[in-house]
Short mmCIF file of C-alpha atoms and ligand atoms in Angstrom, two decimals:
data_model
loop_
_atom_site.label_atom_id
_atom_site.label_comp_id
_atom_site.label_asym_id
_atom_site.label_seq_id
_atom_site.Cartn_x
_atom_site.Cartn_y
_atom_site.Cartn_z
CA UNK A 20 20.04 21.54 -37.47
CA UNK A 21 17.74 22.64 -34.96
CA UNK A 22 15.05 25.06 -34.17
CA UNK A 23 13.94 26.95 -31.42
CA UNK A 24 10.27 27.19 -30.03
CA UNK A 25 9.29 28.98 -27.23
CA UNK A 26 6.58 27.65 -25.26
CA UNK A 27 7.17 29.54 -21.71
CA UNK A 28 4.18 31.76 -20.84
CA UNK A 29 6.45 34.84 -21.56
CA UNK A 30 7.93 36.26 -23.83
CA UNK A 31 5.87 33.86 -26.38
CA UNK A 32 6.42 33.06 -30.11
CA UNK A 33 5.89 35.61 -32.58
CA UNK A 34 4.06 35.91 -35.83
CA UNK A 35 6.65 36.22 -38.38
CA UNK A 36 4.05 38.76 -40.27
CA UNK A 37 4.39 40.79 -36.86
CA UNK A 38 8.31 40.50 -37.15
CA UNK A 39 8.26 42.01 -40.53
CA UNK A 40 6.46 45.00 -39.52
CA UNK A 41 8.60 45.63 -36.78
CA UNK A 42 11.66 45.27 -38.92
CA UNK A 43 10.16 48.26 -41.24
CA UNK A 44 12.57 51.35 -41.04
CA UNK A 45 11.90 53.42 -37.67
CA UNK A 46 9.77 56.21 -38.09
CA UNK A 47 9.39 59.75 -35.20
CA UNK A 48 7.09 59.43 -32.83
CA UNK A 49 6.14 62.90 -33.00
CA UNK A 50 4.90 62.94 -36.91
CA UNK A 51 1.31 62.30 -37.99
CA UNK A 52 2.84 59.15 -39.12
CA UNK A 53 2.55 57.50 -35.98
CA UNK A 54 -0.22 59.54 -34.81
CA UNK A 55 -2.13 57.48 -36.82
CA UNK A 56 -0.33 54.12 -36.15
CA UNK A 57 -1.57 55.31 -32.25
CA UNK A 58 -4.66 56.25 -33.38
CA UNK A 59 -5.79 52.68 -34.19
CA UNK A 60 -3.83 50.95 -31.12
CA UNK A 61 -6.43 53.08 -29.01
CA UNK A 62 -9.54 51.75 -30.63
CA UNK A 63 -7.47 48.07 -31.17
CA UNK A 64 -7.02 48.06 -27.10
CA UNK A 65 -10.58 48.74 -26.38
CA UNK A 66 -11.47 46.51 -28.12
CA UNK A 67 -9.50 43.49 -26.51
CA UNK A 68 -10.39 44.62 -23.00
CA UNK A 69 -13.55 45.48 -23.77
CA UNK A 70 -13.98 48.63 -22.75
CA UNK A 71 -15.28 52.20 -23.69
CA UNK A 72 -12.88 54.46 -21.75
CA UNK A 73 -8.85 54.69 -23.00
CA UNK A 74 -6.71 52.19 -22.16
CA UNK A 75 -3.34 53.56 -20.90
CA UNK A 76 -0.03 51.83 -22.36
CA UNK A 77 3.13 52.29 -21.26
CA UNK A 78 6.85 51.70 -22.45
CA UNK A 79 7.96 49.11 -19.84
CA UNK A 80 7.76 45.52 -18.54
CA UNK A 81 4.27 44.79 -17.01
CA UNK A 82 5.46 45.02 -13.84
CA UNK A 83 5.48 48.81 -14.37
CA UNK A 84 1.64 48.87 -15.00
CA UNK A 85 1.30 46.79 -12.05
CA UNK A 86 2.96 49.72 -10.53
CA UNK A 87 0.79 52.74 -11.86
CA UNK A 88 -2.43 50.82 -10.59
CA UNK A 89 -0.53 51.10 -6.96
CA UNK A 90 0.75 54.82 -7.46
CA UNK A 91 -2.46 56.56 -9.20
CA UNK A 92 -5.26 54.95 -7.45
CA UNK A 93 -4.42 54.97 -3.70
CA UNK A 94 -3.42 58.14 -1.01
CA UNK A 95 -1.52 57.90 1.91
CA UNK A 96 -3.09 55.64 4.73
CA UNK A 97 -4.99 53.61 2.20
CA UNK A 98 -5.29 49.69 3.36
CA UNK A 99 -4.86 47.20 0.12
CA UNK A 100 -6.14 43.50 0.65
CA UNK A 101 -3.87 41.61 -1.68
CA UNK A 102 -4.48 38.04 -2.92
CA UNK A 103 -1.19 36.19 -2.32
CA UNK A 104 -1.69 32.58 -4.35
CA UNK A 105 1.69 32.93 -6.14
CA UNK A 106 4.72 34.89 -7.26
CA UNK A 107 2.71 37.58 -9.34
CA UNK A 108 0.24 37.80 -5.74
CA UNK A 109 3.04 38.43 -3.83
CA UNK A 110 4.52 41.29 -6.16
CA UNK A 111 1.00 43.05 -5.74
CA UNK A 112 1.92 43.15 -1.82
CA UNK A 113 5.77 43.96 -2.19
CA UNK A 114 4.43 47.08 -5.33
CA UNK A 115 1.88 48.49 -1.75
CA UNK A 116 5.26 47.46 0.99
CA UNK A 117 7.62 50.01 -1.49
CA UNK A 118 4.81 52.87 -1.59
CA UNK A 119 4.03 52.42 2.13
CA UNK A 120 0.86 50.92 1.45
CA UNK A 121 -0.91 48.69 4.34
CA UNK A 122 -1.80 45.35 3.32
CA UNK A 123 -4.43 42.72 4.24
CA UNK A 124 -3.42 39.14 2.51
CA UNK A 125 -5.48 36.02 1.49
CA UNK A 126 -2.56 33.78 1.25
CA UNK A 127 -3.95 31.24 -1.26
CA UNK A 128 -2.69 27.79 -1.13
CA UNK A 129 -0.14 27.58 -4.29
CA UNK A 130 -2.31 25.74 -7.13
CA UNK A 131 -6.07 26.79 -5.57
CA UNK A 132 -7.97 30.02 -6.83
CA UNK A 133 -9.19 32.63 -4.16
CA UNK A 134 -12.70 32.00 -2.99
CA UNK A 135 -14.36 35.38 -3.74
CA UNK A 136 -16.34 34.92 -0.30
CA UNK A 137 -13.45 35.21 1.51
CA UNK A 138 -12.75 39.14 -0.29
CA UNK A 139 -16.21 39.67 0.74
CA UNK A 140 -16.29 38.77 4.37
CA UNK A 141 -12.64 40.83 4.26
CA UNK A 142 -14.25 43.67 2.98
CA UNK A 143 -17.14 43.98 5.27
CA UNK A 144 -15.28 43.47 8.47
CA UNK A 145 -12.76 46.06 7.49
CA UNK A 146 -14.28 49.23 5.63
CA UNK A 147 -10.39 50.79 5.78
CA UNK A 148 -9.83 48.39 2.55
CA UNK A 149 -9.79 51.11 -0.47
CA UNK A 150 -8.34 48.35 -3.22
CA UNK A 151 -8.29 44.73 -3.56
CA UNK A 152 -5.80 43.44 -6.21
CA UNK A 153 -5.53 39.92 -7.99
CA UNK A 154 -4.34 38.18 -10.90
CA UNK A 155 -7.12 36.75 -13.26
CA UNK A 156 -4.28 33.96 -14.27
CA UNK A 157 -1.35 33.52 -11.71
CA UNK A 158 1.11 32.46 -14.11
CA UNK A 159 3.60 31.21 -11.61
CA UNK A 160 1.07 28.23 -10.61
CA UNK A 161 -1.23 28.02 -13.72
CA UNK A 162 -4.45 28.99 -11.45
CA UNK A 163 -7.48 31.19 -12.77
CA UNK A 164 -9.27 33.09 -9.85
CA UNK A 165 -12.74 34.20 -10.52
CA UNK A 166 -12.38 37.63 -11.28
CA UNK A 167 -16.61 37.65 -12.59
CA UNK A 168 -17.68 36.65 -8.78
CA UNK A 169 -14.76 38.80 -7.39
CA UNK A 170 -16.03 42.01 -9.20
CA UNK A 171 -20.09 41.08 -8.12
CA UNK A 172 -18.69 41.69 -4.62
CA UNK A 173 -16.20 44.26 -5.01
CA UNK A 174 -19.11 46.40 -7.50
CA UNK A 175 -20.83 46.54 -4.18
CA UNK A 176 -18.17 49.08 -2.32
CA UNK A 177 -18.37 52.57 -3.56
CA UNK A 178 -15.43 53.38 -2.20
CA UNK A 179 -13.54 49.93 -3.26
CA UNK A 180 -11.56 49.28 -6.56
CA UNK A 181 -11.07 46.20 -8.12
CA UNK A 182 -7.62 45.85 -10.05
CA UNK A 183 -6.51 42.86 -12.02
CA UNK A 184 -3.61 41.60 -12.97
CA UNK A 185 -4.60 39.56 -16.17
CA UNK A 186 -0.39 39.87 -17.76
CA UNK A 187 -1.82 36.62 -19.14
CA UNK A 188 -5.00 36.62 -18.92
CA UNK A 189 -6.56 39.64 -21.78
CA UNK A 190 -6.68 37.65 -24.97
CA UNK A 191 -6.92 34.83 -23.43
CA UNK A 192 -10.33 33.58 -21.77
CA UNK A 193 -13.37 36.44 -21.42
CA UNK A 194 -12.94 39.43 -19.10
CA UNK A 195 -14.78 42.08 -20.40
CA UNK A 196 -14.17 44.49 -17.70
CA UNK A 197 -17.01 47.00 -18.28
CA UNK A 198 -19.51 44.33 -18.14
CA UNK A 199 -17.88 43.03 -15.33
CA UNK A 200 -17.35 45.89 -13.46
CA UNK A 201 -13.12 45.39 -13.01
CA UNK A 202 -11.65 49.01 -12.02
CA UNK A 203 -8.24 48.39 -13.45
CA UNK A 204 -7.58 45.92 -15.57
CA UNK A 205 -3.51 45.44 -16.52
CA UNK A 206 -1.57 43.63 -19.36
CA UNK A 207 1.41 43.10 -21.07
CA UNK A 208 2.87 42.96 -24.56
CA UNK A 209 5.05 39.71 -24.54
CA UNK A 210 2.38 37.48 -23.91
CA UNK A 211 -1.36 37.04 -25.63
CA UNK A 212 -0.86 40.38 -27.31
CA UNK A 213 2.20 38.16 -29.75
CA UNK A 214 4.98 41.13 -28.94
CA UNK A 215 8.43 41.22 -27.72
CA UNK A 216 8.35 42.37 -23.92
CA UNK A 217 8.36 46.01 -23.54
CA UNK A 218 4.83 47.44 -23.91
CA UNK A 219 2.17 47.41 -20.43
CA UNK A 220 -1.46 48.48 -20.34
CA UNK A 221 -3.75 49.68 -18.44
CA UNK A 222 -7.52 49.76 -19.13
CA UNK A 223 -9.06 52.24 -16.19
CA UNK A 224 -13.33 52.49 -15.25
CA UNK A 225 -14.82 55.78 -13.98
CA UNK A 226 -15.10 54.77 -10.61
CA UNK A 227 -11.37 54.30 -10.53
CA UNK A 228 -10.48 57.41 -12.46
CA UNK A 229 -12.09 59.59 -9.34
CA UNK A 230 -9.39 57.38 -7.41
CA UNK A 231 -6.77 58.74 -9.16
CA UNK A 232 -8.21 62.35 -9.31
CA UNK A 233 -7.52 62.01 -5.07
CA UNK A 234 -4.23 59.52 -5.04
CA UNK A 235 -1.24 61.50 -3.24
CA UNK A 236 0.84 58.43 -3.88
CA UNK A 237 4.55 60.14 -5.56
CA UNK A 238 4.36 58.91 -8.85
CA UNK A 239 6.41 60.21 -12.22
CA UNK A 240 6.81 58.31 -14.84
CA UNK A 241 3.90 55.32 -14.30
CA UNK A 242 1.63 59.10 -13.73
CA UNK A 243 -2.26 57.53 -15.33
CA UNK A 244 -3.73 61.88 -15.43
CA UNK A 245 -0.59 62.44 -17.50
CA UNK A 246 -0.56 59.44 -19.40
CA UNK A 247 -4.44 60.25 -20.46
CA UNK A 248 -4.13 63.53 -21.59
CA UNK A 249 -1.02 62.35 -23.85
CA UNK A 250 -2.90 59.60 -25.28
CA UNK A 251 -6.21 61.40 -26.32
CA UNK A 252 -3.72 63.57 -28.41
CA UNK A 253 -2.20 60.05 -29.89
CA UNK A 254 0.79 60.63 -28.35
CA UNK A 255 2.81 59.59 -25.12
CA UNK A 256 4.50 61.22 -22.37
CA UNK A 257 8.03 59.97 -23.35
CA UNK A 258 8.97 58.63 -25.82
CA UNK A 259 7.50 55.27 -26.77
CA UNK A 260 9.07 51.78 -27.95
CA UNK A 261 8.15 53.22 -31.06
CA UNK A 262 8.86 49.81 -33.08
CA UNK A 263 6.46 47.97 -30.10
CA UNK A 264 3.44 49.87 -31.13
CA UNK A 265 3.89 49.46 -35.15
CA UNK A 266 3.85 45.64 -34.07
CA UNK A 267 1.15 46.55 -31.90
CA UNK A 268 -1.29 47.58 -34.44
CA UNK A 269 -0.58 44.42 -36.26
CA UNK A 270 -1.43 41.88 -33.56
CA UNK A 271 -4.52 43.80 -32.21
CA UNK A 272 -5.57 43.31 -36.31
CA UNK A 273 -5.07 40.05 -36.23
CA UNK A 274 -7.18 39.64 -32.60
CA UNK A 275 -9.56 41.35 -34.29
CA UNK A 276 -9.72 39.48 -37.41
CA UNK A 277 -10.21 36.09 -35.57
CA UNK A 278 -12.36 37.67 -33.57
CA UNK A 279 -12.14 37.63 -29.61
CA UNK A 280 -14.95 34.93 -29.43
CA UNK A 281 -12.83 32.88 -31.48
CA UNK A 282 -9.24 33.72 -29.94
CA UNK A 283 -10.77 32.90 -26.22
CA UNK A 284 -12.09 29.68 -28.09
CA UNK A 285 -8.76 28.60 -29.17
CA UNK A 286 -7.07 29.27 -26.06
CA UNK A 287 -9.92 26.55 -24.55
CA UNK A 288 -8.76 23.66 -27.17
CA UNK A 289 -5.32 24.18 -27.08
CA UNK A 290 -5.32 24.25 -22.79
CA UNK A 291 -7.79 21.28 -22.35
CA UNK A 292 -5.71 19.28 -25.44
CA UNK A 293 -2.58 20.04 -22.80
CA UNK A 294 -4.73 18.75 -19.95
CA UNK A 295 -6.09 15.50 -21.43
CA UNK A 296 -2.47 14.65 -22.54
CA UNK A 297 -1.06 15.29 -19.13
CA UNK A 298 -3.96 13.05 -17.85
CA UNK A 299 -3.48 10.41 -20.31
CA UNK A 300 0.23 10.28 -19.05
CA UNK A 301 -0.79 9.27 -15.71
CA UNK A 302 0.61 12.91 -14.88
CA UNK A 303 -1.48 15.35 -12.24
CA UNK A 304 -1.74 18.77 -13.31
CA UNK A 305 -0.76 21.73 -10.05
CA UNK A 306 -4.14 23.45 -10.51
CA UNK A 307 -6.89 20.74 -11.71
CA UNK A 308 -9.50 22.84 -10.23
CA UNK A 309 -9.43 26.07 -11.69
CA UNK A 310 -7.12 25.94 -14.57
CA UNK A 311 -6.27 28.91 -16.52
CA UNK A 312 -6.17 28.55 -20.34
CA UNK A 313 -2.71 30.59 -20.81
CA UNK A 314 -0.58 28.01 -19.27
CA UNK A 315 -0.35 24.14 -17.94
CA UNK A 316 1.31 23.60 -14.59
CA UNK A 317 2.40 19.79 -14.49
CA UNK A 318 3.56 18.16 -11.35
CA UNK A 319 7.17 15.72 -12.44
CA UNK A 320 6.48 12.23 -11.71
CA UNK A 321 7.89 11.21 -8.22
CA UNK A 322 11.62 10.63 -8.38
CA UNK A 323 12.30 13.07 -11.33
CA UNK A 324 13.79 16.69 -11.38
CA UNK A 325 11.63 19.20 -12.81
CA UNK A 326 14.80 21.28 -13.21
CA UNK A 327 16.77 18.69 -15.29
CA UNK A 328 13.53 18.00 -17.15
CA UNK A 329 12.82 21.70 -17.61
CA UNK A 330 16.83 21.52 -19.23
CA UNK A 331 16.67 18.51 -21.46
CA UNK A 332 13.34 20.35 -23.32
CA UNK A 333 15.87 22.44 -24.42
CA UNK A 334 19.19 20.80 -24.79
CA UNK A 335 17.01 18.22 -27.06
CA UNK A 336 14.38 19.62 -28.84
CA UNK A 337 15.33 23.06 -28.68
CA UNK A 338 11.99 23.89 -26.53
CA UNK A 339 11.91 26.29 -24.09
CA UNK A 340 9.33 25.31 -21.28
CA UNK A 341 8.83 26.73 -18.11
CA UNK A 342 9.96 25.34 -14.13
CA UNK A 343 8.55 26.07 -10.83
CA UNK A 344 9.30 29.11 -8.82
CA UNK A 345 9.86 29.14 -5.45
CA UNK A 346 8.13 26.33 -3.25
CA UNK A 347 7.33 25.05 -6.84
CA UNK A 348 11.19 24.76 -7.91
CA UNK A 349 11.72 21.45 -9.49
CA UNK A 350 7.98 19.87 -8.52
CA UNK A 351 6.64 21.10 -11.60
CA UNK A 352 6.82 22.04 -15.17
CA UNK A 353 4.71 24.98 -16.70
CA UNK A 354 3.65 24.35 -20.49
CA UNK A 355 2.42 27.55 -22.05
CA UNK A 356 -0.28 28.28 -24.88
CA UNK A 357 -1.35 31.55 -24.57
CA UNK A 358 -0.57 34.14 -28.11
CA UNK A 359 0.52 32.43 -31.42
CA UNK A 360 -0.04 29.17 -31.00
CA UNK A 361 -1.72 26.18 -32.99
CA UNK A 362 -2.95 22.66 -32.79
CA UNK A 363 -0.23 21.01 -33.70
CA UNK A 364 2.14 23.49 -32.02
CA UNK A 365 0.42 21.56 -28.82
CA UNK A 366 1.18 18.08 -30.64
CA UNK A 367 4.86 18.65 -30.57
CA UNK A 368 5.32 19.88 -27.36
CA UNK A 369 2.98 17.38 -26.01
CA UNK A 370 5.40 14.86 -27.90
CA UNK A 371 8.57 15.94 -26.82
CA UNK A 372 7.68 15.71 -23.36
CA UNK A 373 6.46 11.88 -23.97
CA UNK A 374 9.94 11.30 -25.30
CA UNK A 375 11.67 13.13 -22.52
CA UNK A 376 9.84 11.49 -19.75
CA UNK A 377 10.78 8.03 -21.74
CA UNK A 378 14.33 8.72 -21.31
CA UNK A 379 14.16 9.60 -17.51
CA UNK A 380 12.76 6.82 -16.79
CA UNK A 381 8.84 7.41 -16.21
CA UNK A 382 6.64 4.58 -17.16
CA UNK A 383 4.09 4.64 -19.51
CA UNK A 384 2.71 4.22 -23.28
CA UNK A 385 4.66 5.85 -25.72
CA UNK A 386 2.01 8.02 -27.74
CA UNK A 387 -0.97 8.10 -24.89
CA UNK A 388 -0.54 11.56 -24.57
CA UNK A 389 -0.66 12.98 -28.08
CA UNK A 390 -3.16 10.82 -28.60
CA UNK A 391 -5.46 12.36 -25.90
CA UNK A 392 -4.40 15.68 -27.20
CA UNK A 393 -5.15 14.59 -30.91
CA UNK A 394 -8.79 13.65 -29.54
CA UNK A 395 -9.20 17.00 -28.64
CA UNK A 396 -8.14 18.62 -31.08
CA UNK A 397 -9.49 16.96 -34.16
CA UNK A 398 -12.40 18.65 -35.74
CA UNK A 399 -11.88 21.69 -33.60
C1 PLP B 505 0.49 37.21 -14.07
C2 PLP B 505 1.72 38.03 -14.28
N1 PLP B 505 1.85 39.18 -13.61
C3 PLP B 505 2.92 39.95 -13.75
C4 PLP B 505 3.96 39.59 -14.58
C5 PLP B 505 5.14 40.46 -14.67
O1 PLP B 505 5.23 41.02 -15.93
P1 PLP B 505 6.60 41.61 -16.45
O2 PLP B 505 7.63 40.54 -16.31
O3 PLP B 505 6.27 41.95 -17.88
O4 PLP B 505 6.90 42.81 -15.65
C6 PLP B 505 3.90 38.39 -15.28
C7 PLP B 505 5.01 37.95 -16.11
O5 PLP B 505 5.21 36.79 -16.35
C8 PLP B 505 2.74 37.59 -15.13
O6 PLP B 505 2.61 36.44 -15.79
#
């Protein structure tokens, strides 16, 4: 016998009371019924991205949020300064290439976060810049850019939005984005938020709602002025992943009943336990600077493939990790802990990789790592 545990940052494990709900007989997304499941989503959503206005959601990958904060807040002849310091950067400029957007880049060195100065010298020697998008955690190298000095600088433009990417950042680590001043701020369901993939959100200030109110982008489905009007009468354009937002209301209940504080708290343990057993392993970790707490980028010991080591999590244990994309393909492995996940969740997959890295060949202690992890998490 053998189980399965997923522990790649997306899709993530799921709380089985979560499953249950979502195996409940489908109801019509047109009856009060759901009206009121919607109802409570709206004020569940503020709540995680800490915000007043609405938070948009939308029946699709997160990608397609990613999307709508292209489409509704820029016009034709709009400049976007991009920053490009991994896969999900990049997809910011190739979402501005396919709407004929012009693009300034900060091409971040894979692993590094974006030094905020360098948006700010950007924006003041260029006043054509209208948007500058990030990630708050670029999943592809395990890197958290400082969206909090980002937005000081970008709060400064009137005629600048700031729109993040934070897929797995929201639920997570802190971004309140009214306090912060973020203009869009986008996430996904199959991530913190504990779902199946399928649900993406978009929490959207003032200043960039009069963006929107000008954008001549085309736009259709991803449309933000439609998508409000919809939602403030609990319902949706189309028609929803009906079963998506019945689990939806569960998880944001269960966010809410740990409270954020806590949740963002959690997230800390369980990503420096990762860290100190990587460490303790005589491994290096692929962003030691500015780690995000959703997932653990670990370099493979020289003379090891991250690929076949990437395969034997699962072929042995039954453990799906993540590898490295692009220039990152077999150099590292990506360890996720962002959603429904525990100490001792960490323990195991802490262990299995001792056990894997045994068997390849890499020298060390037997039981250094979840011991360093144990450190960290005991008392916590
Ligand atoms: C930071 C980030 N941005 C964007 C995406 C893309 O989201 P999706 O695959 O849901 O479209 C992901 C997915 O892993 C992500 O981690």
């Amino acid at each position: 016998m053998e189980k399965k545990y997923l522990f790649s940052p997306g899709p993530t494990m799921l709380p089985p009371e979560i499953l249950l709900k979502m195996a409940e007989p489908i109801m019509h997304h047109r009856e009060p019924e759901f009206e009121k499941i919607f109802a409570e989503v709206r004020e569940g959503l503020k709540y995680l991205f800490q915000t007043k206005n609405e938070v948009l959601i939308f029946t699709s990958s997160g990608t397609g949020a990613m999307e709508g904060a292209v489409s509704n807040l820029l016009s034709r002849g709009d400049k976007a300064l991009v920053v490009r310091g991994g896969k999900f950067g990049e997809r910011w400029g190739e979402i501005c290439k396919a709407f004929g957007i012009e693009t300034l880049s900060i091409d971040v060195e894979w692993g590094k976060a974006v030094h905020p100065g360098r948006i700010g010298e950007l924006l003041k020697s260029d006043p054509s810049i209208r948007a500058v998008y990030t990630q708050a955690s670029e999943t592809s190298t395990g890197v958290r850019h400082p969206i909090k000095e980002i937005a000081e600088i970008v709060r400064g433009y009137e005629n600048v939005v700031l729109v993040v990417d934070a897929i797995t950042g929201i639920g997570v680590f802190d971004i309140p984005m009214d306090k912060w001043g973020v203009d869009v701020l986008v996430s996904g369901s199959q991530k913190a938020l504990m779902l199946p993939p399928g649900l993406a959100f978009a929490g959207v200030s003032d200043k960039a709602w009069k963006f929107v109110q000008r954008s001549n982008l085309p736009k259709f489905y991803f449309d933000f002025k439609k998508e409000l009007k919809n939602l403030q009468k609990n319902q949706s354009a189309y028609t929803p992943a009906i079963t998506l937002f019945v689990g939806l209301r569960e998880s944001l209940r269960k966010i809410r009943e740990e409270g954020l504080e806590a949740v963002f708290r959690r997230h800390e343990r369980l990503a420096a336990a990762t860290r100190a057993a990587v460490k303790a392993l005589g491994l290096d970790l692929y962003a030691p600077d500015s780690p995000s707490n959703a997932v653990t980028a670990v370099k493979v010991p020289e003379g090891i493939s991250g690929g076949k080591l990437k395969d034997l999590f699962f072929e042995k244990y039954g453990i799906t990790v993540a590898g490295g994309q692009d220039q990152a393909k077999g150099k590292i492995i990506r360890i996720a802990h962002l959603g429904y996940y525990d100490r001792l969740d960490m323990v195991m997959v802490i262990s299995a990789l001792e056990m894997l890295l045994k068997e390849m060949g890499y020298a060390f202690e037997l039981g250094r790592g979840v011991r360093a992890a144990e450190e960290v998490l005991m008392g916590s």
